[in-house]
mmCIF file of C-alpha atoms (C1' of nucleotides) in Angstrom:
data_model
loop_
_atom_site.group_PDB
_atom_site.id
_atom_site.type_symbol
_atom_site.label_atom_id
_atom_site.label_comp_id
_atom_site.label_asym_id
_atom_site.label_seq_id
_atom_site.Cartn_x
_atom_site.Cartn_y
_atom_site.Cartn_z
ATOM 1 C CA MET A 1 -26.248 -29.605 -18.435
ATOM 2 C CA ARG A 2 -29.836 -29.002 -17.438
ATOM 3 C CA ALA A 3 -31.472 -25.917 -18.863
ATOM 4 C CA ASP A 4 -31.790 -24.113 -15.522
ATOM 5 C CA ALA A 5 -28.175 -24.929 -14.663
ATOM 6 C CA LYS A 6 -26.959 -23.558 -17.955
ATOM 7 C CA LYS A 7 -28.949 -20.382 -17.444
ATOM 8 C CA ASN A 8 -27.380 -19.916 -14.005
ATOM 9 C CA TYR A 9 -23.931 -20.568 -15.419
ATOM 10 C CA GLU A 10 -24.337 -17.939 -18.134
ATOM 11 C CA GLN A 11 -25.842 -15.455 -15.706
ATOM 12 C CA LEU A 12 -22.980 -15.952 -13.228
ATOM 13 C CA LEU A 13 -20.399 -15.485 -15.948
ATOM 14 C CA ALA A 14 -22.014 -12.286 -17.214
ATOM 15 C CA VAL A 15 -22.287 -10.803 -13.732
ATOM 16 C CA ALA A 16 -18.768 -11.913 -12.821
ATOM 17 C CA ARG A 17 -17.397 -10.242 -15.941
ATOM 18 C CA HIS A 18 -18.991 -6.994 -14.836
ATOM 19 C CA VAL A 19 -18.023 -7.208 -11.161
ATOM 20 C CA VAL A 20 -14.443 -8.332 -11.845
ATOM 21 C CA THR A 21 -14.045 -5.543 -14.399
ATOM 22 C CA GLU A 22 -15.087 -3.051 -11.751
ATOM 23 C CA GLN A 23 -13.374 -4.471 -8.680
ATOM 24 C CA GLY A 24 -10.570 -6.689 -9.927
ATOM 25 C CA ALA A 25 -9.827 -10.391 -9.699
ATOM 26 C CA ASP A 26 -10.159 -10.420 -5.916
ATOM 27 C CA ALA A 27 -13.767 -9.215 -6.002
ATOM 28 C CA SER A 28 -16.177 -10.716 -3.497
ATOM 29 C CA LEU A 29 -17.662 -13.984 -4.770
ATOM 30 C CA ARG A 30 -20.595 -13.479 -2.435
ATOM 31 C CA ASP A 31 -21.259 -10.231 -4.230
ATOM 32 C CA VAL A 32 -21.187 -11.969 -7.612
ATOM 33 C CA ALA A 33 -23.681 -14.618 -6.479
ATOM 34 C CA ARG A 34 -25.925 -11.966 -4.910
ATOM 35 C CA LYS A 35 -25.941 -9.787 -8.018
ATOM 36 C CA ALA A 36 -26.558 -12.843 -10.196
ATOM 37 C CA GLY A 37 -29.607 -13.633 -8.055
ATOM 38 C CA VAL A 38 -28.238 -17.058 -7.299
ATOM 39 C CA GLY A 39 -27.364 -18.967 -4.140
ATOM 40 C CA LEU A 40 -23.759 -18.954 -3.039
ATOM 41 C CA GLY A 41 -23.569 -22.721 -3.385
ATOM 42 C CA THR A 42 -24.578 -22.470 -7.033
ATOM 43 C CA LEU A 43 -21.586 -20.284 -7.746
ATOM 44 C CA TYR A 44 -19.282 -22.805 -6.049
ATOM 45 C CA ARG A 45 -20.904 -25.670 -7.959
ATOM 46 C CA HIS A 46 -20.145 -24.062 -11.311
ATOM 47 C CA PHE A 47 -16.815 -22.546 -10.337
ATOM 48 C CA PRO A 48 -15.225 -24.554 -7.538
ATOM 49 C CA THR A 49 -12.360 -22.081 -7.177
ATOM 50 C CA ARG A 50 -11.738 -18.432 -7.928
ATOM 51 C CA GLU A 51 -9.218 -19.561 -10.554
ATOM 52 C CA ALA A 52 -11.932 -21.545 -12.345
ATOM 53 C CA LEU A 53 -14.070 -18.421 -12.613
ATOM 54 C CA LEU A 54 -11.117 -16.357 -13.782
ATOM 55 C CA GLU A 55 -10.234 -19.001 -16.333
ATOM 56 C CA ALA A 56 -13.764 -18.907 -17.736
ATOM 57 C CA LEU A 57 -13.572 -15.114 -17.972
ATOM 58 C CA LEU A 58 -10.166 -15.162 -19.663
ATOM 59 C CA ARG A 59 -10.562 -18.218 -21.925
ATOM 60 C CA THR A 60 -11.386 -16.222 -25.066
ATOM 61 C CA LYS A 61 -8.498 -13.875 -24.389
ATOM 62 C CA PHE A 62 -6.067 -16.747 -24.026
ATOM 63 C CA ASP A 63 -7.340 -18.270 -27.252
ATOM 64 C CA GLU A 64 -7.004 -14.969 -29.109
ATOM 65 C CA SER A 65 -3.467 -14.581 -27.842
ATOM 66 C CA ALA A 66 -2.476 -18.068 -28.969
ATOM 67 C CA GLN A 67 -3.982 -17.510 -32.422
ATOM 68 C CA ARG A 68 -2.304 -14.138 -32.678
ATOM 69 C CA ALA A 69 1.031 -15.816 -31.965
ATOM 70 C CA SER A 70 0.470 -18.153 -34.930
ATOM 71 C CA GLU A 71 -0.150 -15.171 -37.201
ATOM 72 C CA LEU A 72 2.909 -13.364 -35.953
ATOM 73 C CA GLU A 73 5.098 -16.390 -36.606
ATOM 74 C CA THR A 74 4.587 -15.728 -40.316
ATOM 75 C CA TRP A 75 5.953 -12.192 -40.188
ATOM 76 C CA ASP A 76 9.234 -11.563 -41.949
ATOM 77 C CA ASN A 77 10.720 -9.579 -39.103
ATOM 78 C CA ALA A 78 10.911 -12.011 -36.187
ATOM 79 C CA GLY A 79 11.997 -9.265 -33.799
ATOM 80 C CA ASN A 80 9.004 -7.072 -34.550
ATOM 81 C CA ALA A 81 6.733 -10.086 -34.283
ATOM 82 C CA LEU A 82 8.070 -10.936 -30.818
ATOM 83 C CA VAL A 83 7.752 -7.407 -29.478
ATOM 84 C CA THR A 84 4.279 -6.972 -30.952
ATOM 85 C CA TRP A 85 3.092 -10.186 -29.329
ATOM 86 C CA LEU A 86 4.662 -9.179 -26.006
ATOM 87 C CA ARG A 87 2.820 -5.877 -26.031
ATOM 88 C CA GLU A 88 -0.488 -7.585 -26.773
ATOM 89 C CA ALA A 89 0.051 -10.360 -24.241
ATOM 90 C CA ILE A 90 0.693 -7.781 -21.530
ATOM 91 C CA ALA A 91 -2.458 -5.882 -22.492
ATOM 92 C CA MET A 92 -4.405 -9.145 -22.375
ATOM 93 C CA THR A 93 -3.255 -10.094 -18.889
ATOM 94 C CA HIS A 94 -4.557 -6.895 -17.444
ATOM 95 C CA THR A 95 -7.985 -7.160 -18.954
ATOM 96 C CA TYR A 96 -8.871 -7.694 -15.304
ATOM 97 C CA ARG A 97 -6.999 -5.991 -12.484
ATOM 98 C CA GLY A 98 -5.189 -8.355 -10.163
ATOM 99 C CA ALA A 99 -5.313 -11.283 -12.582
ATOM 100 C CA ILE A 100 -1.573 -11.569 -13.023
ATOM 101 C CA ALA A 101 -0.705 -12.909 -9.569
ATOM 102 C CA PRO A 102 -3.009 -15.965 -9.852
ATOM 103 C CA MET A 103 -1.684 -16.573 -13.375
ATOM 104 C CA VAL A 104 1.878 -16.634 -12.124
ATOM 105 C CA ALA A 105 0.950 -18.968 -9.288
ATOM 106 C CA ALA A 106 -0.838 -21.243 -11.785
ATOM 107 C CA ILE A 107 2.221 -21.793 -13.957
ATOM 108 C CA VAL A 108 3.668 -24.162 -11.367
ATOM 109 C CA ASP A 109 0.374 -25.458 -9.967
ATOM 110 C CA GLU A 110 -0.843 -28.267 -12.179
ATOM 111 C CA GLY A 111 -4.067 -28.448 -10.218
ATOM 112 C CA SER A 112 -4.999 -24.857 -10.990
ATOM 113 C CA ALA A 113 -7.774 -24.191 -13.480
ATOM 114 C CA LEU A 114 -5.507 -21.556 -15.011
ATOM 115 C CA HIS A 115 -2.544 -23.897 -15.446
ATOM 116 C CA ALA A 116 -3.128 -25.084 -19.028
ATOM 117 C CA SER A 117 -3.847 -21.583 -20.323
ATOM 118 C CA CYS A 118 -0.728 -20.136 -18.740
ATOM 119 C CA VAL A 119 1.425 -22.962 -20.021
ATOM 120 C CA SER A 120 0.204 -22.437 -23.580
ATOM 121 C CA LEU A 121 0.740 -18.698 -23.248
ATOM 122 C CA ARG A 122 4.330 -19.369 -22.251
ATOM 123 C CA ALA A 123 4.673 -21.855 -25.131
ATOM 124 C CA ALA A 124 3.474 -19.265 -27.655
ATOM 125 C CA GLY A 125 6.010 -16.758 -26.366
ATOM 126 C CA THR A 126 8.743 -19.350 -26.466
ATOM 127 C CA ARG A 127 8.081 -20.086 -30.159
ATOM 128 C CA LEU A 128 8.327 -16.408 -31.075
ATOM 129 C CA LEU A 129 11.450 -15.973 -28.971
ATOM 130 C CA VAL A 130 13.214 -18.999 -30.424
ATOM 131 C CA ARG A 131 12.514 -17.809 -33.962
ATOM 132 C CA ALA A 132 13.880 -14.356 -33.172
ATOM 133 C CA GLN A 133 16.955 -15.921 -31.622
ATOM 134 C CA ALA A 134 17.483 -18.117 -34.695
ATOM 135 C CA ASP A 135 17.362 -14.955 -36.803
ATOM 136 C CA GLY A 136 19.934 -13.385 -34.496
ATOM 137 C CA VAL A 137 17.633 -10.528 -33.485
ATOM 138 C CA ALA A 138 16.946 -11.573 -29.869
ATOM 139 C CA ARG A 139 19.516 -12.132 -27.170
ATOM 140 C CA GLY A 140 20.439 -15.755 -26.750
ATOM 141 C CA ASP A 141 20.589 -15.895 -22.963
ATOM 142 C CA MET A 142 16.809 -15.931 -22.431
ATOM 143 C CA ASP A 143 14.127 -18.592 -22.582
ATOM 144 C CA GLY A 144 10.355 -18.808 -22.398
ATOM 145 C CA ASN A 145 10.372 -18.658 -18.607
ATOM 146 C CA ASP A 146 12.271 -15.393 -18.674
ATOM 147 C CA LEU A 147 9.773 -14.042 -21.169
ATOM 148 C CA PHE A 148 6.837 -15.174 -19.042
ATOM 149 C CA ALA A 149 8.399 -13.498 -16.023
ATOM 150 C CA LEU A 150 8.960 -10.247 -17.925
ATOM 151 C CA ILE A 151 5.381 -10.233 -19.223
ATOM 152 C CA SER A 152 4.197 -10.793 -15.654
ATOM 153 C CA ALA A 153 6.351 -8.031 -14.224
ATOM 154 C CA LEU A 154 5.257 -5.528 -16.871
ATOM 155 C CA ALA A 155 1.603 -6.497 -16.501
ATOM 156 C CA TRP A 156 1.874 -6.075 -12.732
ATOM 157 C CA LEU A 157 3.502 -2.698 -13.242
ATOM 158 C CA ALA A 158 0.648 -1.592 -15.488
ATOM 159 C CA ASP A 159 -1.752 -2.635 -12.715
ATOM 160 C CA GLN A 160 -0.267 -0.226 -10.179
ATOM 161 C CA PRO A 161 -1.865 3.196 -10.690
ATOM 162 C CA PRO A 162 1.242 5.210 -9.687
ATOM 163 C CA LEU A 163 3.385 3.295 -12.184
ATOM 164 C CA VAL A 164 1.015 3.403 -15.142
ATOM 165 C CA PRO A 165 2.577 6.567 -16.622
ATOM 166 C CA ARG A 166 5.925 4.722 -16.855
ATOM 167 C CA ALA A 167 4.621 1.443 -18.213
ATOM 168 C CA ASP A 168 4.974 2.230 -21.919
ATOM 169 C CA HIS A 169 8.422 3.652 -21.609
ATOM 170 C CA LEU A 170 9.679 0.764 -19.530
ATOM 171 C CA PHE A 171 8.187 -1.674 -22.015
ATOM 172 C CA HIS A 172 10.362 0.028 -24.597
ATOM 173 C CA VAL A 173 13.472 -0.117 -22.417
ATOM 174 C CA ILE A 174 12.974 -3.810 -21.717
ATOM 175 C CA SER A 175 12.083 -4.831 -25.251
ATOM 176 C CA SER A 176 15.203 -3.034 -26.457
ATOM 177 C CA ALA A 177 17.162 -5.164 -24.043
ATOM 178 C CA ILE A 178 15.629 -8.316 -25.512
ATOM 179 C CA LEU A 179 16.252 -7.365 -29.108
ATOM 180 C CA THR A 180 19.771 -7.413 -30.446
ATOM 181 C CA ASP A 181 20.602 -5.210 -33.375
ATOM 182 C CA ARG A 182 22.106 -7.414 -36.038
ATOM 183 C CA GLN A 183 25.224 -5.379 -36.666
ATOM 184 C CA GLU A 184 26.832 -5.236 -40.069
ATOM 185 C CA PRO A 185 30.448 -6.207 -39.480
ATOM 186 C CA ALA A 186 32.801 -3.214 -39.456
ATOM 187 C CA ILE A 187 35.029 -2.721 -42.492
ATOM 188 C CA PRO A 188 37.756 -5.271 -41.911
ATOM 189 C CA MET B 1 4.752 7.819 26.378
ATOM 190 C CA ARG B 2 3.721 6.060 29.556
ATOM 191 C CA ALA B 3 5.819 3.071 30.596
ATOM 192 C CA ASP B 4 3.070 0.506 30.017
ATOM 193 C CA ALA B 5 2.265 2.043 26.644
ATOM 194 C CA LYS B 6 5.887 1.858 25.597
ATOM 195 C CA LYS B 7 6.079 -1.751 26.665
ATOM 196 C CA ASN B 8 3.006 -2.588 24.575
ATOM 197 C CA TYR B 9 4.445 -0.734 21.614
ATOM 198 C CA GLU B 10 7.712 -2.658 21.724
ATOM 199 C CA GLN B 11 5.929 -5.944 22.246
ATOM 200 C CA LEU B 12 3.630 -5.308 19.276
ATOM 201 C CA LEU B 13 6.554 -4.407 17.060
ATOM 202 C CA ALA B 14 8.499 -7.524 18.010
ATOM 203 C CA VAL B 15 5.521 -9.821 17.451
ATOM 204 C CA ALA B 16 4.601 -8.047 14.199
ATOM 205 C CA ARG B 17 8.132 -8.512 12.920
ATOM 206 C CA HIS B 18 7.829 -12.218 13.531
ATOM 207 C CA VAL B 19 4.304 -12.643 12.139
ATOM 208 C CA VAL B 20 4.916 -10.470 9.067
ATOM 209 C CA THR B 21 8.132 -12.358 8.370
ATOM 210 C CA GLU B 22 6.170 -15.602 8.410
ATOM 211 C CA GLN B 23 2.957 -14.548 6.691
ATOM 212 C CA GLY B 24 3.752 -11.425 4.693
ATOM 213 C CA ALA B 25 2.613 -7.824 4.839
ATOM 214 C CA ASP B 26 -1.066 -8.763 4.670
ATOM 215 C CA ALA B 27 -0.903 -10.848 7.847
ATOM 216 C CA SER B 28 -3.876 -10.705 10.189
ATOM 217 C CA LEU B 29 -3.625 -7.750 12.570
ATOM 218 C CA ARG B 30 -5.942 -9.561 14.948
ATOM 219 C CA ASP B 31 -3.383 -12.340 15.042
ATOM 220 C CA VAL B 32 -0.602 -9.880 15.834
ATOM 221 C CA ALA B 33 -2.570 -8.358 18.715
ATOM 222 C CA ARG B 34 -3.518 -11.787 20.023
ATOM 223 C CA LYS B 35 0.040 -13.095 19.939
ATOM 224 C CA ALA B 36 1.277 -9.889 21.559
ATOM 225 C CA GLY B 37 -1.194 -10.481 24.401
ATOM 226 C CA VAL B 38 -2.733 -7.082 23.821
ATOM 227 C CA GLY B 39 -6.227 -5.808 23.014
ATOM 228 C CA LEU B 40 -7.021 -5.132 19.377
ATOM 229 C CA GLY B 41 -7.690 -1.476 20.161
ATOM 230 C CA THR B 42 -4.182 -1.132 21.546
ATOM 231 C CA LEU B 43 -2.698 -2.208 18.242
ATOM 232 C CA TYR B 44 -4.828 0.371 16.423
ATOM 233 C CA ARG B 45 -3.875 3.047 18.926
ATOM 234 C CA HIS B 46 -0.172 2.578 18.261
ATOM 235 C CA PHE B 47 -0.485 1.804 14.560
ATOM 236 C CA PRO B 48 -3.593 3.460 13.122
ATOM 237 C CA THR B 49 -3.083 1.811 9.735
ATOM 238 C CA ARG B 50 -1.359 -1.244 8.364
ATOM 239 C CA GLU B 51 1.041 1.108 6.577
ATOM 240 C CA ALA B 52 2.040 2.664 9.890
ATOM 241 C CA LEU B 53 2.990 -0.766 11.223
ATOM 242 C CA LEU B 54 4.866 -1.622 8.056
ATOM 243 C CA GLU B 55 6.675 1.687 8.185
ATOM 244 C CA ALA B 56 7.807 0.986 11.748
ATOM 245 C CA LEU B 57 9.049 -2.440 10.676
ATOM 246 C CA LEU B 58 10.905 -1.091 7.653
ATOM 247 C CA ARG B 59 12.242 2.188 9.051
ATOM 248 C CA THR B 60 15.723 0.883 9.791
ATOM 249 C CA LYS B 61 15.899 -0.733 6.351
ATOM 250 C CA PHE B 62 14.972 2.526 4.668
ATOM 251 C CA ASP B 63 17.574 4.366 6.677
ATOM 252 C CA GLU B 64 20.262 1.846 5.825
ATOM 253 C CA SER B 65 19.398 2.107 2.150
ATOM 254 C CA ALA B 66 19.618 5.903 2.183
ATOM 255 C CA GLN B 67 22.965 5.800 3.960
ATOM 256 C CA ARG B 68 24.236 3.173 1.571
ATOM 257 C CA ALA B 69 23.337 5.466 -1.326
ATOM 258 C CA SER B 70 25.510 8.196 0.177
ATOM 259 C CA GLU B 71 28.454 5.817 0.376
ATOM 260 C CA LEU B 72 27.948 4.647 -3.181
ATOM 261 C CA GLU B 73 27.916 8.214 -4.458
ATOM 262 C CA THR B 74 31.615 8.362 -3.642
ATOM 263 C CA TRP B 75 32.522 5.381 -5.813
ATOM 264 C CA ASP B 76 34.627 6.110 -8.870
ATOM 265 C CA ASN B 77 32.501 3.961 -11.180
ATOM 266 C CA ALA B 78 29.065 5.600 -11.166
ATOM 267 C CA GLY B 79 27.563 2.746 -13.182
ATOM 268 C CA ASN B 80 28.688 0.075 -10.744
ATOM 269 C CA ALA B 81 27.468 2.227 -7.878
ATOM 270 C CA LEU B 82 24.002 2.534 -9.412
ATOM 271 C CA VAL B 83 23.633 -1.169 -10.134
ATOM 272 C CA THR B 84 24.942 -2.148 -6.707
ATOM 273 C CA TRP B 85 22.427 0.121 -5.012
ATOM 274 C CA LEU B 86 19.605 -1.196 -7.199
ATOM 275 C CA ARG B 87 20.395 -4.745 -6.204
ATOM 276 C CA GLU B 88 20.447 -3.857 -2.532
ATOM 277 C CA ALA B 89 17.293 -1.744 -2.728
ATOM 278 C CA ILE B 90 15.413 -4.634 -4.304
ATOM 279 C CA ALA B 91 16.641 -7.016 -1.616
ATOM 280 C CA MET B 92 15.512 -4.531 1.022
ATOM 281 C CA THR B 93 11.985 -4.173 -0.320
ATOM 282 C CA HIS B 94 11.370 -7.849 -0.019
ATOM 283 C CA THR B 95 12.515 -8.151 3.534
ATOM 284 C CA TYR B 96 8.790 -8.755 4.021
ATOM 285 C CA ARG B 97 6.651 -10.507 1.441
ATOM 286 C CA GLY B 98 3.910 -8.380 -0.038
ATOM 287 C CA ALA B 99 5.470 -5.101 1.113
ATOM 288 C CA ILE B 100 6.072 -3.734 -2.362
ATOM 289 C CA ALA B 101 2.438 -3.068 -3.345
ATOM 290 C CA PRO B 102 1.755 -0.766 -0.361
ATOM 291 C CA MET B 103 5.077 0.984 -1.018
ATOM 292 C CA VAL B 104 4.108 1.697 -4.602
ATOM 293 C CA ALA B 105 0.688 2.953 -3.525
ATOM 294 C CA ALA B 106 2.368 5.190 -0.927
ATOM 295 C CA ILE B 107 4.514 7.051 -3.433
ATOM 296 C CA VAL B 108 1.483 9.035 -4.614
ATOM 297 C CA ASP B 109 -0.424 9.026 -1.319
ATOM 298 C CA GLU B 110 0.876 11.862 0.818
ATOM 299 C CA GLY B 111 -1.278 10.701 3.702
ATOM 300 C CA SER B 112 0.365 7.282 3.848
ATOM 301 C CA ALA B 113 2.747 6.495 6.682
ATOM 302 C CA LEU B 114 5.073 5.013 4.083
ATOM 303 C CA HIS B 115 5.076 8.097 1.847
ATOM 304 C CA ALA B 116 8.149 9.883 3.154
ATOM 305 C CA SER B 117 10.286 6.749 3.199
ATOM 306 C CA CYS B 118 9.350 5.856 -0.368
ATOM 307 C CA VAL B 119 9.985 9.368 -1.590
ATOM 308 C CA SER B 120 13.447 9.411 -0.066
ATOM 309 C CA LEU B 121 14.161 5.979 -1.520
ATOM 310 C CA ARG B 122 13.277 7.329 -4.935
ATOM 311 C CA ALA B 123 15.395 10.414 -4.300
ATOM 312 C CA ALA B 124 18.421 8.304 -3.428
ATOM 313 C CA GLY B 125 18.036 6.325 -6.642
ATOM 314 C CA THR B 126 17.624 9.505 -8.614
ATOM 315 C CA ARG B 127 20.919 10.893 -7.315
ATOM 316 C CA LEU B 128 22.823 7.760 -8.307
ATOM 317 C CA LEU B 129 21.123 7.684 -11.709
ATOM 318 C CA VAL B 130 21.818 11.334 -12.474
ATOM 319 C CA ARG B 131 25.488 10.883 -11.608
ATOM 320 C CA ALA B 132 25.756 7.832 -13.868
ATOM 321 C CA GLN B 133 24.050 9.745 -16.648
ATOM 322 C CA ALA B 134 26.443 12.663 -16.225
ATOM 323 C CA ASP B 135 29.315 10.209 -16.595
ATOM 324 C CA GLY B 136 27.678 8.865 -19.760
ATOM 325 C CA VAL B 137 27.311 5.344 -18.367
ATOM 326 C CA ALA B 138 23.508 5.266 -17.945
ATOM 327 C CA ARG B 139 20.932 5.814 -20.633
ATOM 328 C CA GLY B 140 19.623 9.364 -20.704
ATOM 329 C CA ASP B 141 15.950 8.622 -21.293
ATOM 330 C CA MET B 142 15.193 7.492 -17.734
ATOM 331 C CA ASP B 143 14.448 9.294 -14.500
ATOM 332 C CA GLY B 144 13.961 8.466 -10.846
ATOM 333 C CA ASN B 145 10.359 7.416 -11.412
ATOM 334 C CA ASP B 146 11.414 4.879 -14.004
ATOM 335 C CA LEU B 147 14.009 3.561 -11.594
ATOM 336 C CA PHE B 148 11.461 3.319 -8.782
ATOM 337 C CA ALA B 149 9.103 1.440 -11.091
ATOM 338 C CA LEU B 150 11.847 -0.987 -12.147
ATOM 339 C CA ILE B 151 12.857 -1.644 -8.550
ATOM 340 C CA SER B 152 9.197 -2.296 -7.737
ATOM 341 C CA ALA B 153 8.697 -4.654 -10.671
ATOM 342 C CA LEU B 154 11.841 -6.633 -9.862
ATOM 343 C CA ALA B 155 10.976 -6.781 -6.168
ATOM 344 C CA TRP B 156 7.472 -8.010 -7.044
ATOM 345 C CA LEU B 157 8.984 -10.610 -9.340
ATOM 346 C CA ALA B 158 11.247 -11.873 -6.575
ATOM 347 C CA ASP B 159 8.130 -12.190 -4.380
ATOM 348 C CA GLN B 160 6.424 -14.675 -6.734
ATOM 349 C CA PRO B 161 7.731 -18.164 -5.944
ATOM 350 C CA PRO B 162 7.516 -19.458 -9.550
ATOM 351 C CA LEU B 163 9.548 -16.495 -10.816
ATOM 352 C CA VAL B 164 12.261 -16.507 -8.168
ATOM 353 C CA PRO B 165 14.636 -18.692 -10.231
ATOM 354 C CA ARG B 166 14.604 -16.026 -12.986
ATOM 355 C CA ALA B 167 14.936 -12.982 -10.764
ATOM 356 C CA ASP B 168 18.735 -12.723 -10.793
ATOM 357 C CA HIS B 169 19.061 -13.209 -14.502
ATOM 358 C CA LEU B 170 16.347 -10.674 -15.279
ATOM 359 C CA PHE B 171 18.001 -8.215 -12.929
ATOM 360 C CA HIS B 172 21.085 -8.585 -15.068
ATOM 361 C CA VAL B 173 19.152 -8.144 -18.324
ATOM 362 C CA ILE B 174 17.464 -5.005 -17.060
ATOM 363 C CA SER B 175 20.518 -3.442 -15.493
ATOM 364 C CA SER B 176 22.380 -3.995 -18.756
ATOM 365 C CA ALA B 177 19.608 -2.059 -20.455
ATOM 366 C CA ILE B 178 20.083 0.819 -18.024
ATOM 367 C CA LEU B 179 23.847 0.960 -18.360
ATOM 368 C CA THR B 180 25.344 2.257 -21.565
ATOM 369 C CA ASP B 181 28.798 1.112 -22.511
ATOM 370 C CA ARG B 182 30.868 4.185 -23.104
ATOM 371 C CA GLN B 183 32.180 3.227 -26.513
ATOM 372 C CA GLU B 184 35.550 4.346 -27.747
ATOM 373 C CA PRO B 185 34.886 6.057 -31.082
ATOM 374 C CA ALA B 186 35.806 3.885 -34.066
ATOM 375 C CA ILE B 187 38.945 4.761 -35.943
ATOM 376 C CA PRO B 188 37.873 7.765 -38.029
ATOM 377 C "C1'" DA C 1 -3.773 8.253 29.335
ATOM 378 C "C1'" DC C 2 -4.218 4.146 28.045
ATOM 379 C "C1'" DC C 3 -6.322 -0.471 27.530
ATOM 380 C "C1'" DT C 4 -10.007 -3.900 26.535
ATOM 381 C "C1'" DG C 5 -13.041 -6.564 23.927
ATOM 382 C "C1'" DA C 6 -17.783 -6.590 22.252
ATOM 383 C "C1'" DA C 7 -20.213 -5.050 18.200
ATOM 384 C "C1'" DC C 8 -20.768 -4.381 13.334
ATOM 385 C "C1'" DA C 9 -20.321 -5.424 8.691
ATOM 386 C "C1'" DC C 10 -18.074 -7.946 5.926
ATOM 387 C "C1'" DC C 11 -15.385 -12.366 3.845
ATOM 388 C "C1'" DG C 12 -14.583 -17.714 1.883
ATOM 389 C "C1'" DT C 13 -16.096 -22.337 2.208
ATOM 390 C "C1'" DT C 14 -19.010 -26.261 3.345
ATOM 391 C "C1'" DC C 15 -23.043 -28.923 3.542
ATOM 392 C "C1'" DA C 16 -27.763 -30.445 5.192
ATOM 393 C "C1'" DA C 17 -32.131 -29.669 3.517
ATOM 394 C "C1'" DG C 18 -35.060 -28.793 -0.076
ATOM 395 C "C1'" DT C 19 -37.134 -29.111 -5.253
ATOM 396 C "C1'" DA D 1 -29.532 -32.982 -10.742
ATOM 397 C "C1'" DC D 2 -29.419 -28.955 -9.156
ATOM 398 C "C1'" DC D 3 -30.294 -25.066 -5.935
ATOM 399 C "C1'" DT D 4 -30.508 -22.607 -1.436
ATOM 400 C "C1'" DG D 5 -28.911 -20.310 2.456
ATOM 401 C "C1'" DA D 6 -27.651 -21.144 7.253
ATOM 402 C "C1'" DA D 7 -23.510 -22.255 9.769
ATOM 403 C "C1'" DC D 8 -18.706 -21.864 10.807
ATOM 404 C "C1'" DA D 9 -14.521 -19.639 11.231
ATOM 405 C "C1'" DC D 10 -12.357 -16.022 10.052
ATOM 406 C "C1'" DC D 11 -11.349 -10.714 8.773
ATOM 407 C "C1'" DG D 12 -10.804 -5.017 9.597
ATOM 408 C "C1'" DT D 13 -12.433 -1.184 12.114
ATOM 409 C "C1'" DT D 14 -14.782 1.411 15.689
ATOM 410 C "C1'" DC D 15 -15.952 2.781 20.179
ATOM 411 C "C1'" DA D 16 -18.283 2.528 24.875
ATOM 412 C "C1'" DA D 17 -16.744 1.053 29.129
ATOM 413 C "C1'" DG D 18 -13.273 0.324 32.185
ATOM 414 C "C1'" DT D 19 -8.559 1.310 34.994
#
DNA sequence: ACCTGAACACCGTTCAAGT
DNA sequence: ACCTGAACACCGTTCAAGT
């Protein structure tokens, strides 16, 4: 990449991070280019779609989440590990307001710039879920797609101002539903 | 209302129903006016906001849902009644794609045309929940706001094409979490 | 009373013209 | 190679002018 191109790329990313933090994932791309002091075509050259820009903004977050999953797989308590990862994954997906809808769309759109990241997020969740199921601490009738859908729904909920006060409590209700207490058998 | 005004109103509503069914709640209002063969100002005269139009489209659905709640309050099994209403309320809110976000926003916006309808929807759910709790078949640590948030999250989920295949199963998971089996005490 | 559509201030996306 | 910004086809919202 030529030096001037690289400079524009970095500048666009920095400005986009700021604008998207303020206005959400559906912020005006024109506005981003304007504030970056760059022509509109330059933005489209570096980020051909809105998803590509969002992916660049979220890349580090996705990577952190994947690495975190690896750590959590070493925990003794597979149930705690799963719930802890869920909580953090939900927090990650609403780093930027309005990011969850494009992520959900990307999971089935192989052409989307967000596709690979979302697939590996789902894969990380699946590993933690399967381990918890093997330990008998998570209900058996769920898979990684269910988990991805629940993360999405809870992240969306936390994005709606009127529902924010309920988000924590409902996370608790739902994670309780996922976890199964391993009951000691009653005295026979 | 003058006869011509009434005719325009009905025509707009009929066309809006069709367009919003096809394109979702964020359909182009210009398009609605155009297809109704009416000036854009006429649309804004009859429906000053998008919420006002949506409210007119959903009014009958809201009414049906409230009436249905009254019926269900007479059921013997308060838990079944609650879950049945939840399922129907969720189906109702995605009569039109994209309708759930404005509904959620309206619950705290007293100026919104959708406010009253959303408040009475929440009230209906609250009544069914309280009855189930009194019968000991619903968990005690939830209220009508939690229920409204769960309905919203599940309705949103059913609006995302990639998540649709999981919607029914997750409804079951979540409603199981709401209902509490009334356990017979173990032999003392 | 009610209707119309031009006017204004925005978008996203593309692409010829420049360096 | 890369950048620019005009051009095109859309929005939502308002409001003077018409009947």
